[in-house]
């Protein structure tokens, strides 16, 4: 699977890394640190939705919201997809909170942890795959390398007995020590591709690769809970899979590196991955621009007030939550212009609509994003038909 990293002095990749660092730094300063946690909860659900979509699992945002509230469908397949979503969000939540293992993400041990942490939360029905050639049902063991040969499209990954050797080379090439930070950022796409090329697990490799990329970007000071590369990969799924396939290709002649695989294909995939990351950061930066966000929220809240689903003064409370990260209950009368009783009614309505949340009935209030408001406050976060199923 050589070459493992794009050759040095590729100007296109160097420029992409500079842009990526600058965009990531600007996004980090867009929102209040407390509000960042609320946005992170929303982005984890979004990331899960798009990661599922790449796997061919269309789990609607409303179903994900319900599952997170422990409201599971009675329909078996729909319930399974909800359980899969909860598992993904749980694992990414550990990464975002820094509660993942203190191991470099581009490693065999970290990959096994990701696979085990995700798969052990799946229903048993989802831990079986069928051999297309023989019809044999094979069990997926959480965290364990596969013990059977597989084929992914045209690509035939290494045989099971060779997996430890390939994963050892993977660790040596992508460990925290060999490359400086800028080269590591250039190489995140290579990590993603070569892991999928090895395909160490019987199933779940794509999911692990995307979570590994998320964790790696976070460790490199680029990734945060505010954005997800999975959205960009899913929205360009055809290009994503074509470039993965291109990077699988053998060397294209004497000017195409010195390894067994194409150097140009690897560079092209790395550039695509960095481009996608930059695009997603810019997208979220636009959505989180405070003035624009508040304008969208105000328009929506005014419509809700006219429909008598919210009370006057509601927007002032939500605005405070955006700008200050949270709202002290004692401030709500002054914000809304109501006496204590009227202020409590405003608060109760916002809590009932899911626009605010609190740890207890006396705790400070923070912004929340149920599916109904996401479609208005964060347009195009999901595809236009994603939230239509009731």
Short mmCIF file of N, CA, C and O in Angstrom, two decimals, residues 250-350:
data_model
loop_
_atom_site.label_atom_id
_atom_site.label_comp_id
_atom_site.label_asym_id
_atom_site.label_seq_id
_atom_site.Cartn_x
_atom_site.Cartn_y
_atom_site.Cartn_z
N UNK A 250 -3.00 1.07 -9.15
CA UNK A 250 -1.55 0.86 -9.15
C UNK A 250 -0.82 2.07 -9.73
O UNK A 250 -1.41 2.94 -10.38
N UNK A 251 0.46 2.13 -9.47
CA UNK A 251 1.33 3.20 -9.98
C UNK A 251 1.16 3.34 -11.49
O UNK A 251 1.10 2.36 -12.22
N UNK A 252 1.09 4.61 -11.94
CA UNK A 252 0.79 4.89 -13.34
C UNK A 252 2.02 5.20 -14.19
O UNK A 252 1.94 5.92 -15.16
N UNK A 253 3.18 4.69 -13.81
CA UNK A 253 4.40 4.94 -14.59
C UNK A 253 5.50 5.53 -13.74
O UNK A 253 5.37 5.76 -12.54
N UNK A 254 6.65 5.79 -14.39
CA UNK A 254 7.86 6.21 -13.67
C UNK A 254 7.70 7.54 -12.95
O UNK A 254 8.43 7.81 -11.99
N UNK A 255 6.79 8.40 -13.41
CA UNK A 255 6.64 9.71 -12.78
C UNK A 255 5.55 9.72 -11.71
O UNK A 255 5.17 10.78 -11.22
N UNK A 256 5.05 8.56 -11.34
CA UNK A 256 3.94 8.47 -10.38
C UNK A 256 4.40 7.85 -9.07
O UNK A 256 3.81 6.90 -8.57
N UNK A 257 5.46 8.41 -8.52
CA UNK A 257 5.94 7.92 -7.24
C UNK A 257 6.76 6.65 -7.37
O UNK A 257 7.09 6.20 -8.47
N UNK A 258 7.07 6.05 -6.22
CA UNK A 258 7.93 4.87 -6.20
C UNK A 258 7.28 3.67 -5.52
O UNK A 258 7.91 2.64 -5.36
N UNK A 259 6.03 3.83 -5.11
CA UNK A 259 5.36 2.74 -4.41
C UNK A 259 4.57 1.85 -5.35
O UNK A 259 4.62 2.00 -6.58
N UNK A 260 3.83 0.95 -4.77
CA UNK A 260 2.99 0.05 -5.56
C UNK A 260 1.74 0.75 -6.06
O UNK A 260 1.23 0.45 -7.14
N UNK A 261 1.23 1.71 -5.27
CA UNK A 261 0.00 2.43 -5.62
C UNK A 261 0.33 3.81 -6.18
O UNK A 261 1.44 4.33 -6.00
N UNK A 262 -0.65 4.40 -6.83
CA UNK A 262 -0.45 5.71 -7.46
C UNK A 262 -0.23 6.83 -6.45
O UNK A 262 -1.05 7.02 -5.54
N UNK A 263 0.86 7.55 -6.63
CA UNK A 263 1.11 8.73 -5.79
C UNK A 263 0.13 9.84 -6.14
O UNK A 263 -0.41 10.51 -5.27
N UNK A 264 -0.14 10.02 -7.43
CA UNK A 264 -1.05 11.08 -7.85
C UNK A 264 -2.46 10.84 -7.32
O UNK A 264 -3.16 11.77 -6.92
N UNK A 265 -2.88 9.58 -7.32
CA UNK A 265 -4.20 9.26 -6.78
C UNK A 265 -4.31 9.60 -5.30
O UNK A 265 -5.34 10.10 -4.84
N UNK A 266 -3.23 9.36 -4.57
CA UNK A 266 -3.22 9.67 -3.14
C UNK A 266 -3.25 11.19 -2.93
O UNK A 266 -4.00 11.69 -2.09
N UNK A 267 -2.47 11.92 -3.72
CA UNK A 267 -2.46 13.39 -3.62
C UNK A 267 -3.85 13.94 -3.94
O UNK A 267 -4.37 14.82 -3.24
N UNK A 268 -4.47 13.41 -4.99
CA UNK A 268 -5.80 13.90 -5.39
C UNK A 268 -6.83 13.65 -4.30
O UNK A 268 -7.68 14.51 -4.03
N UNK A 269 -6.75 12.48 -3.64
CA UNK A 269 -7.72 12.23 -2.58
C UNK A 269 -7.45 13.14 -1.38
O UNK A 269 -8.38 13.66 -0.77
N UNK A 270 -6.16 13.33 -1.03
CA UNK A 270 -5.84 14.22 0.09
C UNK A 270 -6.32 15.64 -0.17
O UNK A 270 -6.84 16.31 0.73
N UNK A 271 -6.16 16.12 -1.40
CA UNK A 271 -6.63 17.46 -1.74
C UNK A 271 -8.15 17.53 -1.64
O UNK A 271 -8.71 18.50 -1.10
N UNK A 272 -8.83 16.52 -2.15
CA UNK A 272 -10.29 16.47 -2.05
C UNK A 272 -10.73 16.50 -0.59
O UNK A 272 -11.67 17.22 -0.22
N UNK A 273 -10.06 15.75 0.26
CA UNK A 273 -10.43 15.68 1.68
C UNK A 273 -10.25 17.04 2.34
O UNK A 273 -11.12 17.51 3.09
N UNK A 274 -9.11 17.71 2.06
CA UNK A 274 -8.87 19.03 2.63
C UNK A 274 -9.86 20.05 2.09
O UNK A 274 -10.38 20.89 2.83
N UNK A 275 -10.14 20.00 0.77
CA UNK A 275 -11.14 20.88 0.17
C UNK A 275 -12.49 20.73 0.86
O UNK A 275 -13.18 21.71 1.14
N UNK A 276 -12.86 19.47 1.10
CA UNK A 276 -14.15 19.19 1.72
C UNK A 276 -14.20 19.74 3.14
O UNK A 276 -15.21 20.32 3.56
N UNK A 277 -13.11 19.58 3.88
CA UNK A 277 -13.06 20.11 5.25
C UNK A 277 -13.19 21.63 5.24
O UNK A 277 -13.95 22.21 6.02
N UNK A 278 -12.46 22.30 4.35
CA UNK A 278 -12.54 23.76 4.26
C UNK A 278 -13.96 24.20 3.92
O UNK A 278 -14.51 25.14 4.53
N UNK A 279 -14.57 23.52 2.96
CA UNK A 279 -15.93 23.87 2.55
C UNK A 279 -16.92 23.74 3.70
O UNK A 279 -17.79 24.59 3.89
N UNK A 280 -16.78 22.68 4.50
CA UNK A 280 -17.70 22.47 5.61
C UNK A 280 -17.49 23.49 6.73
O UNK A 280 -18.44 23.93 7.37
N UNK A 281 -16.25 23.86 6.98
CA UNK A 281 -15.99 24.90 7.98
C UNK A 281 -16.59 26.22 7.53
O UNK A 281 -17.23 26.93 8.32
N UNK A 282 -16.41 26.56 6.26
CA UNK A 282 -16.99 27.81 5.74
C UNK A 282 -18.51 27.79 5.80
O UNK A 282 -19.14 28.80 6.10
N UNK A 283 -19.10 26.63 5.51
CA UNK A 283 -20.55 26.51 5.58
C UNK A 283 -21.04 26.79 7.00
O UNK A 283 -21.97 27.58 7.21
N UNK A 284 -20.42 26.15 7.98
CA UNK A 284 -20.84 26.34 9.37
C UNK A 284 -20.53 27.76 9.84
O UNK A 284 -21.29 28.35 10.61
N UNK A 285 -19.43 28.33 9.36
CA UNK A 285 -19.09 29.71 9.73
C UNK A 285 -20.18 30.66 9.27
O UNK A 285 -20.57 31.59 10.00
N UNK A 286 -20.71 30.42 8.06
CA UNK A 286 -21.80 31.24 7.57
C UNK A 286 -23.07 31.08 8.39
O UNK A 286 -23.74 32.07 8.70
N UNK A 287 -23.40 29.84 8.74
CA UNK A 287 -24.60 29.60 9.54
C UNK A 287 -24.51 30.22 10.93
O UNK A 287 -25.52 30.63 11.50
N UNK A 288 -23.30 30.26 11.49
CA UNK A 288 -23.13 30.71 12.87
C UNK A 288 -22.77 32.19 12.97
O UNK A 288 -22.51 32.67 14.08
N UNK A 289 -22.75 32.89 11.85
CA UNK A 289 -22.55 34.34 11.90
C UNK A 289 -23.65 34.93 12.78
O UNK A 289 -24.84 34.81 12.46
N UNK A 290 -23.30 35.54 13.93
CA UNK A 290 -24.32 35.92 14.92
C UNK A 290 -25.48 36.75 14.38
O UNK A 290 -26.64 36.46 14.65
N UNK A 291 -25.18 37.78 13.61
CA UNK A 291 -26.26 38.65 13.12
C UNK A 291 -27.22 37.89 12.22
O UNK A 291 -28.45 38.02 12.33
N UNK A 292 -26.67 37.08 11.32
CA UNK A 292 -27.53 36.32 10.40
C UNK A 292 -28.34 35.27 11.14
O UNK A 292 -29.53 35.07 10.87
N UNK A 293 -27.68 34.58 12.08
CA UNK A 293 -28.37 33.56 12.87
C UNK A 293 -29.52 34.19 13.66
O UNK A 293 -30.65 33.68 13.66
N UNK A 294 -29.26 35.32 14.30
CA UNK A 294 -30.30 35.98 15.10
C UNK A 294 -31.44 36.48 14.23
O UNK A 294 -32.61 36.43 14.64
N UNK A 295 -31.13 36.93 13.03
CA UNK A 295 -32.20 37.38 12.11
C UNK A 295 -33.11 36.22 11.74
O UNK A 295 -34.35 36.35 11.76
N UNK A 296 -32.52 35.07 11.41
CA UNK A 296 -33.34 33.89 11.07
C UNK A 296 -34.18 33.45 12.25
O UNK A 296 -35.35 33.09 12.11
N UNK A 297 -33.58 33.48 13.44
CA UNK A 297 -34.32 33.08 14.64
C UNK A 297 -35.47 34.04 14.90
O UNK A 297 -36.59 33.62 15.23
N UNK A 298 -35.21 35.34 14.75
CA UNK A 298 -36.25 36.34 15.04
C UNK A 298 -37.43 36.18 14.10
O UNK A 298 -38.59 36.25 14.52
N UNK A 299 -37.16 35.98 12.81
CA UNK A 299 -38.24 35.80 11.84
C UNK A 299 -39.09 34.59 12.21
O UNK A 299 -40.33 34.64 12.19
N UNK A 300 -38.43 33.49 12.56
CA UNK A 300 -39.16 32.27 12.92
C UNK A 300 -39.98 32.46 14.19
O UNK A 300 -41.15 32.06 14.27
N UNK A 301 -39.38 33.08 15.20
CA UNK A 301 -40.07 33.28 16.48
C UNK A 301 -41.28 34.19 16.29
O UNK A 301 -42.35 33.95 16.88
N UNK A 302 -41.15 35.23 15.46
CA UNK A 302 -42.29 36.12 15.21
C UNK A 302 -43.45 35.35 14.57
O UNK A 302 -44.62 35.57 14.89
N UNK A 303 -43.13 34.42 13.68
CA UNK A 303 -44.18 33.59 13.07
C UNK A 303 -44.85 32.72 14.13
O UNK A 303 -46.08 32.54 14.12
N UNK A 304 -44.05 32.18 15.04
CA UNK A 304 -44.60 31.34 16.11
C UNK A 304 -45.48 32.16 17.05
O UNK A 304 -46.49 31.67 17.55
N UNK A 305 -45.10 33.41 17.29
CA UNK A 305 -45.91 34.29 18.15
C UNK A 305 -47.25 34.60 17.48
O UNK A 305 -48.31 34.54 18.11
N UNK A 306 -47.21 34.90 16.17
CA UNK A 306 -48.45 35.19 15.46
C UNK A 306 -49.38 33.98 15.43
O UNK A 306 -50.60 34.12 15.44
N UNK A 307 -48.77 32.79 15.41
CA UNK A 307 -49.57 31.56 15.42
C UNK A 307 -49.98 31.17 16.85
O UNK A 307 -50.60 30.11 17.04
N UNK A 308 -49.60 32.01 17.84
CA UNK A 308 -49.95 31.79 19.25
C UNK A 308 -49.32 30.51 19.82
O UNK A 308 -49.86 29.90 20.73
N UNK A 309 -48.15 30.15 19.27
CA UNK A 309 -47.42 29.00 19.84
C UNK A 309 -46.32 29.45 20.79
O UNK A 309 -45.78 28.66 21.54
N UNK A 310 -45.97 30.74 20.72
CA UNK A 310 -45.02 31.34 21.65
C UNK A 310 -45.57 32.69 22.09
O UNK A 310 -46.49 33.24 21.47
N UNK A 311 -44.98 33.23 23.16
CA UNK A 311 -45.42 34.52 23.70
C UNK A 311 -44.44 35.63 23.34
O UNK A 311 -43.25 35.37 23.07
N UNK A 312 -44.95 36.85 23.32
CA UNK A 312 -44.09 38.00 23.12
C UNK A 312 -42.96 37.98 24.15
O UNK A 312 -43.16 37.61 25.30
N UNK A 313 -41.79 38.41 23.72
CA UNK A 313 -40.63 38.39 24.63
C UNK A 313 -39.78 37.16 24.46
O UNK A 313 -38.66 37.10 24.98
N UNK A 314 -40.26 36.16 23.70
CA UNK A 314 -39.51 34.91 23.54
C UNK A 314 -38.17 35.13 22.86
O UNK A 314 -37.14 34.56 23.26
N UNK A 315 -38.16 35.98 21.82
CA UNK A 315 -36.92 36.17 21.09
C UNK A 315 -35.83 36.79 21.97
O UNK A 315 -34.65 36.45 21.84
N UNK A 316 -36.22 37.72 22.85
CA UNK A 316 -35.22 38.36 23.71
C UNK A 316 -34.49 37.32 24.57
O UNK A 316 -33.29 37.44 24.83
N UNK A 317 -35.23 36.30 25.02
CA UNK A 317 -34.62 35.24 25.82
C UNK A 317 -33.66 34.41 24.96
O UNK A 317 -32.52 34.10 25.37
N UNK A 318 -34.10 34.05 23.76
CA UNK A 318 -33.25 33.26 22.87
C UNK A 318 -32.01 34.05 22.44
O UNK A 318 -30.91 33.49 22.34
N UNK A 319 -32.19 35.33 22.21
CA UNK A 319 -31.05 36.17 21.84
C UNK A 319 -30.00 36.19 22.94
O UNK A 319 -28.80 36.09 22.67
N UNK A 320 -30.45 36.28 24.17
CA UNK A 320 -29.52 36.25 25.30
C UNK A 320 -28.77 34.92 25.35
O UNK A 320 -27.57 34.88 25.65
N UNK A 321 -29.47 33.84 25.05
CA UNK A 321 -28.83 32.51 25.05
C UNK A 321 -27.77 32.41 23.97
O UNK A 321 -26.73 31.77 24.17
N UNK A 322 -28.00 33.06 22.83
CA UNK A 322 -27.00 33.05 21.76
C UNK A 322 -25.78 33.87 22.14
O UNK A 322 -24.63 33.43 21.99
N UNK A 323 -26.00 35.05 22.65
CA UNK A 323 -24.89 35.98 22.91
C UNK A 323 -24.13 35.67 24.19
O UNK A 323 -22.91 35.88 24.26
N UNK A 324 -24.83 35.16 25.20
CA UNK A 324 -24.19 34.90 26.49
C UNK A 324 -23.96 33.43 26.76
O UNK A 324 -23.33 33.07 27.77
N UNK A 325 -24.49 32.57 25.91
CA UNK A 325 -24.30 31.13 26.09
C UNK A 325 -25.37 30.49 26.94
O UNK A 325 -25.71 29.33 26.74
N UNK A 326 -25.91 31.23 27.89
CA UNK A 326 -26.97 30.72 28.76
C UNK A 326 -27.75 31.90 29.34
O UNK A 326 -27.34 33.05 29.24
N UNK A 327 -28.89 31.58 29.95
CA UNK A 327 -29.76 32.63 30.49
C UNK A 327 -30.09 32.29 31.95
O UNK A 327 -30.60 31.20 32.24
N UNK A 328 -29.82 33.23 32.82
CA UNK A 328 -30.24 33.08 34.22
C UNK A 328 -31.76 33.32 34.29
O UNK A 328 -32.26 34.30 33.73
N UNK A 329 -32.47 32.46 34.97
CA UNK A 329 -33.93 32.60 35.06
C UNK A 329 -34.33 33.94 35.69
O UNK A 329 -35.37 34.52 35.33
N UNK A 330 -33.50 34.41 36.58
CA UNK A 330 -33.84 35.68 37.26
C UNK A 330 -33.82 36.87 36.30
O UNK A 330 -34.39 37.93 36.59
N UNK A 331 -33.16 36.73 35.16
CA UNK A 331 -33.09 37.83 34.19
C UNK A 331 -34.27 37.87 33.23
O UNK A 331 -34.45 38.86 32.51
N UNK A 332 -35.07 36.82 33.21
CA UNK A 332 -36.10 36.71 32.18
C UNK A 332 -37.18 37.78 32.32
O UNK A 332 -37.63 38.33 31.31
N UNK A 333 -37.63 38.16 33.51
CA UNK A 333 -38.60 39.27 33.59
C UNK A 333 -38.07 40.55 32.93
O UNK A 333 -38.80 41.21 32.19
N UNK A 334 -36.81 40.90 33.18
CA UNK A 334 -36.25 42.11 32.58
C UNK A 334 -36.11 41.97 31.07
O UNK A 334 -36.33 42.93 30.31
N UNK A 335 -35.76 40.78 30.60
CA UNK A 335 -35.60 40.56 29.17
C UNK A 335 -36.92 40.63 28.42
O UNK A 335 -37.00 41.14 27.31
N UNK A 336 -37.97 40.13 29.05
CA UNK A 336 -39.26 40.03 28.37
C UNK A 336 -40.20 41.18 28.65
O UNK A 336 -41.16 41.42 27.89
N UNK A 337 -39.98 41.88 29.76
CA UNK A 337 -40.89 42.95 30.15
C UNK A 337 -42.10 42.46 30.91
O UNK A 337 -43.01 43.24 31.21
N UNK A 338 -42.14 41.16 31.25
CA UNK A 338 -43.25 40.60 32.01
C UNK A 338 -42.93 40.59 33.50
O UNK A 338 -41.76 40.61 33.91
N UNK A 339 -43.99 40.51 34.30
CA UNK A 339 -43.81 40.20 35.72
C UNK A 339 -43.41 38.73 35.83
O UNK A 339 -43.36 38.00 34.84
N UNK A 340 -43.16 38.30 37.07
CA UNK A 340 -42.63 36.94 37.30
C UNK A 340 -43.50 35.85 36.68
O UNK A 340 -43.00 34.93 36.02
N UNK A 341 -44.80 35.96 36.85
CA UNK A 341 -45.69 34.92 36.34
C UNK A 341 -45.66 34.85 34.81
O UNK A 341 -45.59 33.78 34.21
N UNK A 342 -45.72 36.00 34.16
CA UNK A 342 -45.67 36.03 32.70
C UNK A 342 -44.34 35.53 32.17
O UNK A 342 -44.28 34.84 31.14
N UNK A 343 -43.26 35.88 32.87
CA UNK A 343 -41.92 35.42 32.45
C UNK A 343 -41.83 33.90 32.52
O UNK A 343 -41.21 33.26 31.67
N UNK A 344 -42.45 33.32 33.55
CA UNK A 344 -42.43 31.86 33.67
C UNK A 344 -43.18 31.20 32.51
O UNK A 344 -42.79 30.14 32.03
N UNK A 345 -44.25 31.86 32.03
CA UNK A 345 -45.00 31.31 30.90
C UNK A 345 -44.16 31.34 29.62
O UNK A 345 -44.20 30.40 28.81
N UNK A 346 -43.41 32.43 29.43
CA UNK A 346 -42.51 32.51 28.27
C UNK A 346 -41.50 31.38 28.33
O UNK A 346 -41.26 30.66 27.34
N UNK A 347 -40.90 31.19 29.51
CA UNK A 347 -39.90 30.15 29.69
C UNK A 347 -40.49 28.77 29.44
O UNK A 347 -39.90 27.93 28.74
N UNK A 348 -41.66 28.53 30.00
CA UNK A 348 -42.30 27.22 29.87
C UNK A 348 -42.58 26.89 28.40
O UNK A 348 -42.39 25.75 27.95
N UNK A 349 -43.03 27.89 27.64
CA UNK A 349 -43.34 27.66 26.23
C UNK A 349 -42.07 27.34 25.43
O UNK A 349 -42.06 26.45 24.57
N UNK A 350 -40.99 28.04 25.72
CA UNK A 350 -39.73 27.79 25.02
C UNK A 350 -39.16 26.42 25.37
O UNK A 350 -38.59 25.73 24.52
#
